[in-house]
PDB file of C-alpha atoms in Angstrom:
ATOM      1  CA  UNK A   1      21.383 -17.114  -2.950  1.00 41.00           C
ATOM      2  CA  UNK A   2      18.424 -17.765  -4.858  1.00 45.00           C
ATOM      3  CA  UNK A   3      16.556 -15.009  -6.614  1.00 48.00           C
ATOM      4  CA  UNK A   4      12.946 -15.980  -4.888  1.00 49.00           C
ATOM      5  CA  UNK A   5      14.952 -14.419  -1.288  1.00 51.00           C
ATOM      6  CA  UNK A   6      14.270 -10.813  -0.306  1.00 52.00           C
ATOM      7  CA  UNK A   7      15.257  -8.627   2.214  1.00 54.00           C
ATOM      8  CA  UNK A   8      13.595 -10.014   5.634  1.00 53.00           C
ATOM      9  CA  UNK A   9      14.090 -13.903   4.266  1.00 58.00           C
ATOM     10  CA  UNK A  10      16.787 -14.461   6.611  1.00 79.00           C
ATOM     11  CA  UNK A  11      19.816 -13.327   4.400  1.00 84.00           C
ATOM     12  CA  UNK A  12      22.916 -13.161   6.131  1.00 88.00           C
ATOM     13  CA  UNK A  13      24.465  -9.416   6.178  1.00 89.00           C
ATOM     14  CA  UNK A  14      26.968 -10.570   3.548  1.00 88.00           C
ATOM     15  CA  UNK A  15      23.900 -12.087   1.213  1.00 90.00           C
ATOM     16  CA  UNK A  16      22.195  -9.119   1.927  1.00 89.00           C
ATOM     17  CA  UNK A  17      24.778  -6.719   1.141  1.00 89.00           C
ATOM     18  CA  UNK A  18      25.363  -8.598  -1.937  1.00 90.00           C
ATOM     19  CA  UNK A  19      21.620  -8.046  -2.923  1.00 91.00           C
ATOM     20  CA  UNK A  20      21.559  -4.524  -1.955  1.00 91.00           C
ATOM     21  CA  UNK A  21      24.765  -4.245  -4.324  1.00 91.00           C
ATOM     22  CA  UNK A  22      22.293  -5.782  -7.123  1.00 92.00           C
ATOM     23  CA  UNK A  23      19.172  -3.581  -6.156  1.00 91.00           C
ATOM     24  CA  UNK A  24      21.635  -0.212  -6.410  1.00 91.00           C
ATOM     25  CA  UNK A  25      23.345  -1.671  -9.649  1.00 91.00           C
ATOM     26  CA  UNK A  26      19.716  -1.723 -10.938  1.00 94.00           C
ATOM     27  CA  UNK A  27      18.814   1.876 -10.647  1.00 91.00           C
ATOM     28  CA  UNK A  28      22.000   3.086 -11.711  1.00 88.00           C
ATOM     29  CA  UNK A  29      21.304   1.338 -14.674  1.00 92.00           C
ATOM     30  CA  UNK A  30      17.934   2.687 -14.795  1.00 92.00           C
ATOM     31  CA  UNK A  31      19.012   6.245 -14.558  1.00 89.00           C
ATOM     32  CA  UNK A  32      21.427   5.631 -17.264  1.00 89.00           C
ATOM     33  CA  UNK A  33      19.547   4.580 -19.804  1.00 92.00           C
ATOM     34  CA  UNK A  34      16.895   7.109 -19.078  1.00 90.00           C
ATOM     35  CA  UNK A  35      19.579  10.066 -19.159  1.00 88.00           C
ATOM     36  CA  UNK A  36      20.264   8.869 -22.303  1.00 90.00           C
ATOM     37  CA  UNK A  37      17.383   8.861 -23.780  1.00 90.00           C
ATOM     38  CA  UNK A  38      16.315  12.068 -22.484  1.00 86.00           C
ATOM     39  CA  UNK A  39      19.817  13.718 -23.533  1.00 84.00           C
ATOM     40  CA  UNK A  40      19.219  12.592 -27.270  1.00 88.00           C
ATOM     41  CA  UNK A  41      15.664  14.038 -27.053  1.00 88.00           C
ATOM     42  CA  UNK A  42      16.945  17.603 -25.777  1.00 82.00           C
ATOM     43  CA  UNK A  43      19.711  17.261 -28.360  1.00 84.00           C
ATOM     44  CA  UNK A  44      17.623  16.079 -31.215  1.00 87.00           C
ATOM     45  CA  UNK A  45      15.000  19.095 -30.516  1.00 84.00           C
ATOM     46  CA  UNK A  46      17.530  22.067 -30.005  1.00 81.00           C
ATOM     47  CA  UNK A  47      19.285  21.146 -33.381  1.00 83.00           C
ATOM     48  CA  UNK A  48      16.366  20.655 -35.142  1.00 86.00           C
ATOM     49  CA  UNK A  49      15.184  23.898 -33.781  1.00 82.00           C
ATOM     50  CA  UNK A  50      18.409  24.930 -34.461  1.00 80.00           C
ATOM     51  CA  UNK A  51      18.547  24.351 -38.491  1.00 82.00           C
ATOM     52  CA  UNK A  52      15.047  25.353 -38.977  1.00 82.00           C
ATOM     53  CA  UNK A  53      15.752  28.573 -37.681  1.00 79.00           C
ATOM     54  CA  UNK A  54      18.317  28.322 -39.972  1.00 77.00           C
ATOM     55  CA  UNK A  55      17.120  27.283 -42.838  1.00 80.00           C
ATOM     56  CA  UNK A  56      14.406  29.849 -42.652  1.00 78.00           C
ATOM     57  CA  UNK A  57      15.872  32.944 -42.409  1.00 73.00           C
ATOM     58  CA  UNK A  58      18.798  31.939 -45.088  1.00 72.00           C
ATOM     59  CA  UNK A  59      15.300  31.151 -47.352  1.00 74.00           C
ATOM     60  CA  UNK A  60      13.704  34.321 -46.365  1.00 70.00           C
ATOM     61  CA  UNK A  61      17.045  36.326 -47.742  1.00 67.00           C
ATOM     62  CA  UNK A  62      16.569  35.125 -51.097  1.00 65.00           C
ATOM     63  CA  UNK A  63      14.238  37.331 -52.679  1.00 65.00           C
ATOM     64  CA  UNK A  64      11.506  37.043 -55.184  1.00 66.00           C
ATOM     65  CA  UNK A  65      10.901  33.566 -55.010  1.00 64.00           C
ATOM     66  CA  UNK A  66       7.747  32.734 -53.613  1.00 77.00           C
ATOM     67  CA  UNK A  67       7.990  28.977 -53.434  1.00 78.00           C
ATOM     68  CA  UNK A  68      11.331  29.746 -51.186  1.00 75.00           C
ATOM     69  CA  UNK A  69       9.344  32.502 -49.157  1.00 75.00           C
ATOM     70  CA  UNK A  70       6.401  30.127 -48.771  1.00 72.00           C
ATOM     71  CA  UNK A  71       8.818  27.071 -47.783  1.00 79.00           C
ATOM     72  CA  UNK A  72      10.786  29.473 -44.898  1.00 78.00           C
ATOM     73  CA  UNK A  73       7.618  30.626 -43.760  1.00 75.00           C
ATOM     74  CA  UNK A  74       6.740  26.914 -43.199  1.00 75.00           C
ATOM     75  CA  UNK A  75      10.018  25.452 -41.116  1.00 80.00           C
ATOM     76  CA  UNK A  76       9.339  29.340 -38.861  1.00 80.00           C
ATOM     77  CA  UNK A  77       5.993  27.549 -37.789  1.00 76.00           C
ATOM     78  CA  UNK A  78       8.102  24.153 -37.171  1.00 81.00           C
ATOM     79  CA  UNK A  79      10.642  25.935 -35.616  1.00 82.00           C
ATOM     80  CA  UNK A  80       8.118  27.681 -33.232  1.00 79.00           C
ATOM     81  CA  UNK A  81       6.198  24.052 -32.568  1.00 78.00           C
ATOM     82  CA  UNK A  82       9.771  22.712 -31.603  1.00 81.00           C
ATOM     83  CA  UNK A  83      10.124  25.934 -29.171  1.00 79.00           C
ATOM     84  CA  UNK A  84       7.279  25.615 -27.869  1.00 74.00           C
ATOM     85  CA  UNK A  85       7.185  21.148 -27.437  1.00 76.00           C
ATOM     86  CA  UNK A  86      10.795  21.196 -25.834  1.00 77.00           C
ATOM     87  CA  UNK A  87       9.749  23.074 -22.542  1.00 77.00           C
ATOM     88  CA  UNK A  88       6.442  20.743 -22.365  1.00 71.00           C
ATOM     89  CA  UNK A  89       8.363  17.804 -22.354  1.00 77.00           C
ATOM     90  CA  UNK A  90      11.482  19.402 -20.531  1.00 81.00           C
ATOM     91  CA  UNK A  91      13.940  16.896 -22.245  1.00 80.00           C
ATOM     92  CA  UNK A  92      16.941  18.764 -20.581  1.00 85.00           C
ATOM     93  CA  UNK A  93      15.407  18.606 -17.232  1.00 88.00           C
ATOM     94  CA  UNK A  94      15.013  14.825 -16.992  1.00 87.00           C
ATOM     95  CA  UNK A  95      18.591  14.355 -18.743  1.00 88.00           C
ATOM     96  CA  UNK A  96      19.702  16.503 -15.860  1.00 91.00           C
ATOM     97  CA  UNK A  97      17.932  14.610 -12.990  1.00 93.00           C
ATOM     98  CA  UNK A  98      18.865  11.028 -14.367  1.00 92.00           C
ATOM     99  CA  UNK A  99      22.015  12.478 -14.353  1.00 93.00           C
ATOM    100  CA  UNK A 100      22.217  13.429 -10.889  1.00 95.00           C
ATOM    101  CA  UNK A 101      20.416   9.817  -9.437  1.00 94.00           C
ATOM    102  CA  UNK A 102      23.006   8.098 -11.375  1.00 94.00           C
ATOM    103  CA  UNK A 103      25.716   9.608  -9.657  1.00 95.00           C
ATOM    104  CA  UNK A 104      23.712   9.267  -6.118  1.00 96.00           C
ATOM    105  CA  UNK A 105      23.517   5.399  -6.936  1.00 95.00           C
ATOM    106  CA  UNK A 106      27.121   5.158  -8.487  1.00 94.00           C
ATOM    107  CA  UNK A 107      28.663   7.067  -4.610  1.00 96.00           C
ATOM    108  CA  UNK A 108      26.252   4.504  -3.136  1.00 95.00           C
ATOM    109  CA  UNK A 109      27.288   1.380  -4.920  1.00 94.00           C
ATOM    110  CA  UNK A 110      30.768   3.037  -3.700  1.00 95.00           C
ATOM    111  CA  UNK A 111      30.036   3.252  -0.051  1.00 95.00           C
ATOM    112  CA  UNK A 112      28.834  -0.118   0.137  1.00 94.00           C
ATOM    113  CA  UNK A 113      31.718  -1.802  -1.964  1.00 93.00           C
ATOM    114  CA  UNK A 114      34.183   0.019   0.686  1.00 94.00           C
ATOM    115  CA  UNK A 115      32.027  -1.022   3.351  1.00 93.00           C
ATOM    116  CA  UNK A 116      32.283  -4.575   2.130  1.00 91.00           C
ATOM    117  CA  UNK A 117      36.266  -4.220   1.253  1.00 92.00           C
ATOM    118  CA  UNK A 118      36.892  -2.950   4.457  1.00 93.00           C
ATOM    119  CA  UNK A 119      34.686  -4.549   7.025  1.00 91.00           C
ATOM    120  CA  UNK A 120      35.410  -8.528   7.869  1.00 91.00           C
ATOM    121  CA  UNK A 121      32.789 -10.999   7.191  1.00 88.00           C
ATOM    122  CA  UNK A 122      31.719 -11.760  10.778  1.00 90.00           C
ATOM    123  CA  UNK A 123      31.602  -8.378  11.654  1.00 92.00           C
ATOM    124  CA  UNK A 124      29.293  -7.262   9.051  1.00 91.00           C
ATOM    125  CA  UNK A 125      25.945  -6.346  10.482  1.00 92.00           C
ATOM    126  CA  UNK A 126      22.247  -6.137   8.837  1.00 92.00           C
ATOM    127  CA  UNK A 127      22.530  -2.336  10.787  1.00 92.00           C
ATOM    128  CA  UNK A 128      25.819  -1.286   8.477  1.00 91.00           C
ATOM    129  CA  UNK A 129      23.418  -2.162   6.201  1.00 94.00           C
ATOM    130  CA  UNK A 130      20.200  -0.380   6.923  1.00 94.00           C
ATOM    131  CA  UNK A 131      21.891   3.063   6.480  1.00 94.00           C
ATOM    132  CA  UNK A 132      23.251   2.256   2.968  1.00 94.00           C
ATOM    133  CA  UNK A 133      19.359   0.624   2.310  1.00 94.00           C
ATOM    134  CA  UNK A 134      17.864   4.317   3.888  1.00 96.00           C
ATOM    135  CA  UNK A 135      20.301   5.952   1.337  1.00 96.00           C
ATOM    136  CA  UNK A 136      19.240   3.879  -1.359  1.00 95.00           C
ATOM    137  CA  UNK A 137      15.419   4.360  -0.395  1.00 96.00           C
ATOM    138  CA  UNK A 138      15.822   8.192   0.064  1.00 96.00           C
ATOM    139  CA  UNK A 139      17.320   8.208  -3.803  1.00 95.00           C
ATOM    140  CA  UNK A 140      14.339   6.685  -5.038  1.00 94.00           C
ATOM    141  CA  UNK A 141      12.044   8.679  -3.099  1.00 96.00           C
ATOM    142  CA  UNK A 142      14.133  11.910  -3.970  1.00 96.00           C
ATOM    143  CA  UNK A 143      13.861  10.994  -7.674  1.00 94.00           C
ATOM    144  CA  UNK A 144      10.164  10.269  -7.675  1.00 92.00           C
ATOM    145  CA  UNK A 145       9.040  13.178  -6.098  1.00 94.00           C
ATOM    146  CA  UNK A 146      10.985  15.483  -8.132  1.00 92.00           C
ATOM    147  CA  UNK A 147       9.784  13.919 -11.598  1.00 85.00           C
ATOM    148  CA  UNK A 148       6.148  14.540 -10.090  1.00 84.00           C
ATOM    149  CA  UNK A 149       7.026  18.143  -9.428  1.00 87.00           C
ATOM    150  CA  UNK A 150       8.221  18.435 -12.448  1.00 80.00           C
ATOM    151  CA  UNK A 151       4.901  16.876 -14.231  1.00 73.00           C
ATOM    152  CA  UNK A 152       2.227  18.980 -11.763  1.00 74.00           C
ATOM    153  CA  UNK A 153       3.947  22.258 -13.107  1.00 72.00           C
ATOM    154  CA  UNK A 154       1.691  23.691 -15.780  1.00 63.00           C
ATOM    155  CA  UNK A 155       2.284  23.656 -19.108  1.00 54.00           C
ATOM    156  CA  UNK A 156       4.254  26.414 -21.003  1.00 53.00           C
ATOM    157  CA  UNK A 157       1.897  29.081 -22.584  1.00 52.00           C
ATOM    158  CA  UNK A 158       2.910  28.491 -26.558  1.00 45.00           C
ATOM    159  CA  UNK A 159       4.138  32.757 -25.692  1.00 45.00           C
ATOM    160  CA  UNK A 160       6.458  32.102 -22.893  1.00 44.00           C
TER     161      UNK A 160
END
């Protein structure tokens, strides 16, 4: 198969499963390597919120030294831009969906390997297809409309 053919170029059901395999494998990897990323940024921002809190208030118990007070006082206001960045980017939330679209791809790239394992060649059909394709669609179209939701919800007042 070469990599100029597309769904519609006259693919036989096999071919075309095979590329449909390729196209899922490709948005599971996607969604991995987004999750990733947007676990590490959730992680990286509730630790560092996490020590500057900290750090502060084990600063703020040491009395009389104003260079100490002045330097707790400082990572409070970092803390508190942290607290209030995290739910305007919504790390966790993002993690969470790429999460969830990478297993929906993974059970997909399932269903289709079984289909394949279990079906013989000439009776493969471009309509055993078409569902796992609809499912595949439907993933994307689930994951893009829930990543706009998520961006057309107003930003966090800096006192929520």
């Amino acid at each position: 198969m070469q990599a100029s053919n597309g769904p519609g170029a006259g693919l036989s059901p096999s071919e075309t499963a095979v590329f449909l395999l390729g196209k899922i494998r490709q948005g599971n990897d996607y969604a991995r390597l987004r999750k990733q990323r947007f676990r590490r940024s959730a992680s990286v921002i509730r630790v560092a919120t996490l020590a500057l809190s900290a750090a502060s208030t084990v600063i703020l118990g040491l009395q009389n030294l104003n260079t100490w007070a002045g330097l707790a006082f400082a990572l409070v206001a970092l803390g508190t831009l942290l607290g209030a960045v995290e739910p305007f980017f919504n790390w966790r939330s993002r993690w969470v969906l790429m999460e969830e679209t990478q297993y929906r791809f993974q059970r997909l790239a399932d269903d289709l390997e079984y289909l394949l394992a279990s079906t013989a060649v000439d009776e493969l059909t471009h309509d055993h297809l078409r569902e796992i394709f609809d499912r595949y669609q439907t993933v994307w179209d689930d994951l893009s409309r829930v990543w706009l939701e998520h961006r057309r919800e107003p930003a966090p007042s800096a006192g929520a």
